[in-house]
mmCIF file of C-alpha atoms in Angstrom:
data_model
loop_
_atom_site.group_PDB
_atom_site.id
_atom_site.type_symbol
_atom_site.label_atom_id
_atom_site.label_comp_id
_atom_site.label_asym_id
_atom_site.label_seq_id
_atom_site.Cartn_x
_atom_site.Cartn_y
_atom_site.Cartn_z
ATOM 1 C CA MET A 43 -31.576 -19.761 -14.258
ATOM 2 C CA ALA A 44 -32.976 -17.887 -11.244
ATOM 3 C CA LEU A 45 -30.534 -15.669 -9.330
ATOM 4 C CA LYS A 46 -30.641 -17.840 -6.187
ATOM 5 C CA ASP A 47 -29.959 -21.014 -8.179
ATOM 6 C CA ASP A 48 -27.150 -19.322 -10.063
ATOM 7 C CA LEU A 49 -25.454 -18.134 -6.856
ATOM 8 C CA GLU A 50 -25.812 -21.500 -5.157
ATOM 9 C CA THR A 51 -24.329 -23.310 -8.156
ATOM 10 C CA LYS A 52 -21.395 -20.916 -8.400
ATOM 11 C CA SER A 53 -20.658 -21.038 -4.659
ATOM 12 C CA ARG A 54 -20.612 -24.841 -4.682
ATOM 13 C CA SER A 55 -18.314 -24.766 -7.685
ATOM 14 C CA ILE A 56 -15.884 -22.358 -6.038
ATOM 15 C CA PHE A 57 -15.582 -24.448 -2.890
ATOM 16 C CA SER A 58 -15.379 -27.820 -4.656
ATOM 17 C CA SER A 59 -13.083 -27.019 -7.585
ATOM 18 C CA ARG A 60 -9.379 -27.728 -7.236
ATOM 19 C CA TRP A 61 -6.990 -24.821 -7.532
ATOM 20 C CA THR A 62 -4.572 -24.444 -10.395
ATOM 21 C CA LYS A 63 -1.536 -22.455 -9.279
ATOM 22 C CA ARG A 64 1.660 -21.371 -10.959
ATOM 23 C CA ASP A 65 4.684 -19.415 -9.819
ATOM 24 C CA GLY A 66 4.785 -15.831 -11.006
ATOM 25 C CA TYR A 67 7.902 -13.884 -11.929
ATOM 26 C CA VAL A 68 6.104 -10.748 -13.096
ATOM 27 C CA ILE A 69 3.190 -8.952 -11.484
ATOM 28 C CA PRO A 70 -0.066 -10.559 -12.719
ATOM 29 C CA THR A 71 -2.601 -8.574 -14.718
ATOM 30 C CA ASP A 72 -6.311 -9.004 -15.436
ATOM 31 C CA ASN A 73 -5.471 -10.802 -18.660
ATOM 32 C CA SER A 74 -3.079 -13.310 -17.085
ATOM 33 C CA VAL A 75 -5.447 -14.830 -14.505
ATOM 34 C CA GLY A 76 -8.755 -16.583 -15.208
ATOM 35 C CA LEU A 77 -12.012 -16.278 -13.263
ATOM 36 C CA GLY A 78 -11.994 -19.896 -12.080
ATOM 37 C CA ASN A 79 -9.971 -21.300 -9.178
ATOM 38 C CA GLU A 80 -6.785 -20.224 -10.877
ATOM 39 C CA GLY A 81 -4.013 -18.371 -9.069
ATOM 40 C CA VAL A 82 -0.501 -17.017 -9.405
ATOM 41 C CA GLU A 83 1.885 -17.235 -6.444
ATOM 42 C CA ILE A 84 4.493 -14.505 -6.127
ATOM 43 C CA GLU A 85 6.959 -13.260 -3.547
ATOM 44 C CA ALA A 86 6.065 -9.593 -3.213
ATOM 45 C CA THR A 87 6.210 -6.493 -1.072
ATOM 46 C CA VAL A 88 2.973 -4.554 -0.696
ATOM 47 C CA LEU A 89 2.716 -0.823 -0.049
ATOM 48 C CA TYR A 90 -0.464 0.927 1.073
ATOM 49 C CA ALA A 91 -0.469 4.739 1.113
ATOM 50 C CA ASP A 92 -3.431 6.257 2.937
ATOM 51 C CA LEU A 93 -4.565 9.810 3.615
ATOM 52 C CA SER A 94 -5.073 10.487 7.318
ATOM 53 C CA ASN A 95 -8.184 12.156 8.744
ATOM 54 C CA SER A 96 -10.174 11.763 5.537
ATOM 55 C CA THR A 97 -13.438 11.736 7.513
ATOM 56 C CA ILE A 98 -12.603 15.178 8.914
ATOM 57 C CA LEU A 99 -11.710 16.301 5.405
ATOM 58 C CA VAL A 100 -14.992 15.255 3.782
ATOM 59 C CA ASP A 101 -17.135 16.362 6.741
ATOM 60 C CA GLY A 102 -15.480 19.719 7.295
ATOM 61 C CA TYR A 103 -14.674 20.946 3.801
ATOM 62 C CA SER A 104 -16.372 21.215 0.437
ATOM 63 C CA ALA A 105 -16.452 18.213 -1.860
ATOM 64 C CA ASP A 106 -14.431 20.179 -4.430
ATOM 65 C CA PHE A 107 -11.643 20.864 -1.958
ATOM 66 C CA ALA A 108 -11.611 17.286 -0.625
ATOM 67 C CA ALA A 109 -11.393 15.991 -4.201
ATOM 68 C CA GLU A 110 -8.418 18.278 -4.857
ATOM 69 C CA VAL A 111 -6.610 16.864 -1.825
ATOM 70 C CA TYR A 112 -7.398 13.298 -2.910
ATOM 71 C CA LYS A 113 -6.267 13.919 -6.486
ATOM 72 C CA SER A 114 -3.033 15.645 -5.501
ATOM 73 C CA TYR A 115 -2.061 12.993 -2.965
ATOM 74 C CA LEU A 116 -2.914 10.003 -5.143
ATOM 75 C CA HIS A 117 -1.210 11.541 -8.178
ATOM 76 C CA ASN A 118 2.017 12.188 -6.254
ATOM 77 C CA ALA A 119 1.956 8.740 -4.658
ATOM 78 C CA ALA A 120 1.305 6.969 -7.958
ATOM 79 C CA LYS A 121 4.090 8.787 -9.809
ATOM 80 C CA ILE A 122 6.570 8.077 -7.011
ATOM 81 C CA ILE A 123 5.589 4.410 -6.824
ATOM 82 C CA ARG A 124 6.067 4.024 -10.564
ATOM 83 C CA SER A 125 9.464 5.759 -10.349
ATOM 84 C CA GLU A 126 10.562 3.001 -7.947
ATOM 85 C CA ASN A 127 9.272 0.260 -10.290
ATOM 86 C CA GLY A 128 6.219 -0.494 -8.174
ATOM 87 C CA GLU A 129 3.014 -1.623 -9.848
ATOM 88 C CA ILE A 130 -0.199 0.109 -8.797
ATOM 89 C CA THR A 131 -2.806 -2.571 -8.201
ATOM 90 C CA ALA A 132 -5.742 -0.641 -6.727
ATOM 91 C CA TYR A 133 -7.139 2.754 -5.831
ATOM 92 C CA ASP A 134 -9.516 2.626 -2.887
ATOM 93 C CA GLY A 135 -11.007 6.022 -2.137
ATOM 94 C CA ASP A 136 -8.243 7.945 -0.395
ATOM 95 C CA ARG A 137 -5.571 5.258 -0.572
ATOM 96 C CA ILE A 138 -3.492 3.412 -3.098
ATOM 97 C CA MET A 139 -2.085 -0.130 -3.133
ATOM 98 C CA ALA A 140 1.102 -1.081 -4.930
ATOM 99 C CA VAL A 141 3.163 -4.233 -5.346
ATOM 100 C CA PHE A 142 6.941 -4.523 -5.699
ATOM 101 C CA ILE A 143 8.838 -7.630 -6.804
ATOM 102 C CA GLY A 144 12.479 -8.482 -7.372
ATOM 103 C CA ASP A 145 15.580 -8.690 -5.221
ATOM 104 C CA SER A 146 15.378 -5.075 -4.004
ATOM 105 C CA LYS A 147 11.606 -4.898 -3.575
ATOM 106 C CA ASN A 148 11.707 -3.966 0.121
ATOM 107 C CA SER A 149 14.200 -1.145 -0.270
ATOM 108 C CA ALA A 150 12.339 0.152 -3.335
ATOM 109 C CA ALA A 151 9.046 0.208 -1.435
ATOM 110 C CA VAL A 152 10.649 2.021 1.507
ATOM 111 C CA ARG A 153 12.231 4.617 -0.777
ATOM 112 C CA ALA A 154 8.820 5.169 -2.332
ATOM 113 C CA ALA A 155 7.249 5.625 1.110
ATOM 114 C CA MET A 156 9.885 8.131 2.179
ATOM 115 C CA LYS A 157 9.568 10.005 -1.112
ATOM 116 C CA ILE A 158 5.791 10.210 -0.630
ATOM 117 C CA ASN A 159 6.413 11.668 2.829
ATOM 118 C CA TRP A 160 8.780 14.239 1.311
ATOM 119 C CA ALA A 161 6.283 15.114 -1.427
ATOM 120 C CA VAL A 162 3.515 15.766 1.107
ATOM 121 C CA LEU A 163 5.783 18.094 3.087
ATOM 122 C CA ASN A 164 7.490 19.844 0.206
ATOM 123 C CA ILE A 165 5.116 19.691 -2.769
ATOM 124 C CA ILE A 166 1.493 19.055 -1.772
ATOM 125 C CA ASN A 167 1.156 21.177 1.360
ATOM 126 C CA PRO A 168 3.078 24.160 -0.107
ATOM 127 C CA ALA A 169 0.912 24.050 -3.243
ATOM 128 C CA LEU A 170 -2.243 23.892 -1.113
ATOM 129 C CA ALA A 171 -1.072 26.791 1.084
ATOM 130 C CA ASN A 172 -0.152 28.856 -1.958
ATOM 131 C CA THR A 173 -3.740 28.642 -3.202
ATOM 132 C CA TYR A 174 -5.778 28.610 0.002
ATOM 133 C CA GLY A 175 -3.483 29.991 2.707
ATOM 134 C CA VAL A 176 -1.418 28.222 5.355
ATOM 135 C CA ASP A 177 -4.341 27.771 7.752
ATOM 136 C CA LYS A 178 -6.710 26.053 5.319
ATOM 137 C CA TYR A 179 -5.659 22.405 5.725
ATOM 138 C CA ASN A 180 -2.551 20.324 6.396
ATOM 139 C CA VAL A 181 -2.323 17.045 4.503
ATOM 140 C CA LYS A 182 -1.088 14.069 6.535
ATOM 141 C CA GLN A 183 -0.705 10.462 5.486
ATOM 142 C CA VAL A 184 0.632 7.050 6.457
ATOM 143 C CA VAL A 185 2.304 4.348 4.379
ATOM 144 C CA GLY A 186 2.331 0.701 5.512
ATOM 145 C CA ILE A 187 4.622 -1.946 4.004
ATOM 146 C CA ASP A 188 4.920 -5.718 4.432
ATOM 147 C CA THR A 189 6.405 -8.582 2.428
ATOM 148 C CA SER A 190 5.301 -12.208 1.991
ATOM 149 C CA LYS A 191 4.152 -14.778 -0.546
ATOM 150 C CA LEU A 192 0.855 -13.789 -2.178
ATOM 151 C CA LEU A 193 -1.771 -15.749 -4.067
ATOM 152 C CA VAL A 194 -3.204 -13.583 -6.822
ATOM 153 C CA ALA A 195 -6.643 -14.576 -8.107
ATOM 154 C CA LYS A 196 -9.407 -12.937 -10.092
ATOM 155 C CA THR A 197 -12.691 -12.209 -8.326
ATOM 156 C CA GLY A 198 -16.028 -10.824 -9.454
ATOM 157 C CA ILE A 199 -18.088 -11.573 -12.545
ATOM 158 C CA ARG A 200 -17.452 -11.194 -16.249
ATOM 159 C CA GLY A 201 -17.375 -7.539 -17.140
ATOM 160 C CA ALA A 202 -16.903 -6.448 -13.513
ATOM 161 C CA ASN A 203 -13.907 -8.158 -11.976
ATOM 162 C CA ASP A 204 -10.595 -7.400 -10.340
ATOM 163 C CA LEU A 205 -7.582 -9.170 -8.912
ATOM 164 C CA VAL A 206 -7.500 -10.084 -5.229
ATOM 165 C CA TRP A 207 -4.139 -10.288 -3.458
ATOM 166 C CA VAL A 208 -4.380 -12.942 -0.760
ATOM 167 C CA GLY A 209 -1.619 -13.136 1.830
ATOM 168 C CA ARG A 210 -0.140 -11.505 4.875
ATOM 169 C CA ALA A 211 1.607 -8.652 3.082
ATOM 170 C CA ALA A 212 -1.569 -7.224 1.575
ATOM 171 C CA ASN A 213 -3.456 -7.488 4.851
ATOM 172 C CA TYR A 214 -0.716 -6.159 7.139
ATOM 173 C CA ALA A 215 0.302 -3.297 4.842
ATOM 174 C CA ALA A 216 -3.305 -2.088 4.773
ATOM 175 C CA LYS A 217 -3.605 -2.327 8.563
ATOM 176 C CA LEU A 218 -0.313 -0.506 9.090
ATOM 177 C CA SER A 219 -1.453 2.384 6.902
ATOM 178 C CA ALA A 220 -4.295 2.959 9.374
ATOM 179 C CA GLU A 221 -1.892 3.426 12.289
ATOM 180 C CA LYS A 222 -0.850 6.840 13.626
ATOM 181 C CA SER A 223 2.246 8.630 14.977
ATOM 182 C CA TYR A 224 4.603 7.840 12.057
ATOM 183 C CA PRO A 225 4.250 8.530 8.337
ATOM 184 C CA THR A 226 5.894 5.192 7.498
ATOM 185 C CA PHE A 227 5.424 1.785 9.141
ATOM 186 C CA ILE A 228 7.075 -1.480 8.099
ATOM 187 C CA THR A 229 7.056 -5.020 9.457
ATOM 188 C CA GLU A 230 10.145 -6.731 10.837
ATOM 189 C CA ALA A 231 10.266 -8.909 7.708
ATOM 190 C CA VAL A 232 10.729 -5.760 5.601
ATOM 191 C CA TYR A 233 13.200 -4.186 8.029
ATOM 192 C CA ASN A 234 15.444 -7.256 7.998
ATOM 193 C CA ARG A 235 15.738 -7.074 4.205
ATOM 194 C CA LEU A 236 16.492 -3.375 3.809
ATOM 195 C CA SER A 237 19.630 -2.065 2.160
ATOM 196 C CA THR A 238 22.012 0.000 4.274
ATOM 197 C CA GLU A 239 20.921 3.247 2.628
ATOM 198 C CA THR A 240 17.245 2.639 3.420
ATOM 199 C CA LYS A 241 18.007 1.672 7.015
ATOM 200 C CA PHE A 242 20.615 4.251 8.059
ATOM 201 C CA SER A 243 21.175 7.967 7.490
ATOM 202 C CA ASN A 244 24.652 9.207 8.397
ATOM 203 C CA ASN A 245 25.128 6.021 10.452
ATOM 204 C CA VAL A 246 21.930 6.726 12.405
ATOM 205 C CA ASN A 247 19.143 4.158 12.247
ATOM 206 C CA MET A 248 16.114 5.823 10.666
ATOM 207 C CA TRP A 249 13.726 3.284 12.201
ATOM 208 C CA ASN A 250 12.258 3.060 15.684
ATOM 209 C CA GLN A 251 11.361 -0.411 16.915
ATOM 210 C CA LEU A 252 7.757 -0.615 18.130
ATOM 211 C CA ARG A 253 5.221 -3.102 19.425
ATOM 212 C CA TRP A 254 2.062 -3.435 17.356
ATOM 213 C CA THR A 255 -0.328 -3.683 20.275
ATOM 214 C CA THR A 256 -3.398 -4.462 18.176
ATOM 215 C CA MET A 257 -1.575 -7.392 16.534
ATOM 216 C CA ASN A 258 -0.331 -9.428 19.520
ATOM 217 C CA ASN A 259 2.551 -7.022 20.167
ATOM 218 C CA MET A 260 4.442 -8.118 17.071
ATOM 219 C CA THR A 261 7.563 -6.126 16.237
ATOM 220 C CA ILE A 262 7.184 -3.359 13.675
ATOM 221 C CA TYR A 263 9.208 -0.262 12.808
ATOM 222 C CA GLY A 264 8.210 3.360 12.299
ATOM 223 C CA SER A 265 10.095 6.237 10.708
ATOM 224 C CA THR A 266 9.623 9.968 10.291
ATOM 225 C CA TYR A 267 12.404 10.246 7.721
ATOM 226 C CA TRP A 268 11.882 11.360 4.168
ATOM 227 C CA TRP A 269 13.739 10.854 0.887
ATOM 228 C CA SER A 270 14.174 13.995 -1.186
ATOM 229 C CA PHE A 271 14.182 13.951 -4.976
ATOM 230 C CA SER A 272 14.257 16.354 -7.891
#
């Protein structure tokens, strides 16, 4: 079959086939979702951790140095996410996506975000300065978090496919990680489900209420707090 005919046939099939959906109670994997119009619906919290100023990094420094920054940041973020029972679902250049499920998914994601902030300040930047000097480069990053129902489906072709996470949480978390001024941003839906310890520090609210001007002034929250660990 010619390529054009093949693509036309597949596109018609995708749009005309009925979806088969099931509720998910664990995070789906490549092996648990088929390539057809098959999906798993889950209630999940999505975390996106993104390096800031990566264009400046790759334009102004050697590729070797930029790669070291990427590797250090993504390694720290991944280890912290796993320690909070998050599942890493994608690496995308200088950022990482993770999914949390369960009753405490929002608080776990926020702890992970605050621990990533602490690691940048107390592990990554000191290690970088120890090798290259304090004036070489200062790593900054932003984590965005949202929670919603997601439809998880497989996209691509056989031998080159991946899961796509369709729903507000995946989209909003990614957009929040591109914001500035705070290292951690969360939606109101996440904020309203936080445990006391992830909302307050010594009876002080760790979160500042903000208006997300690029998203119809919806309420979001930003925090500069970190969560230390050993």
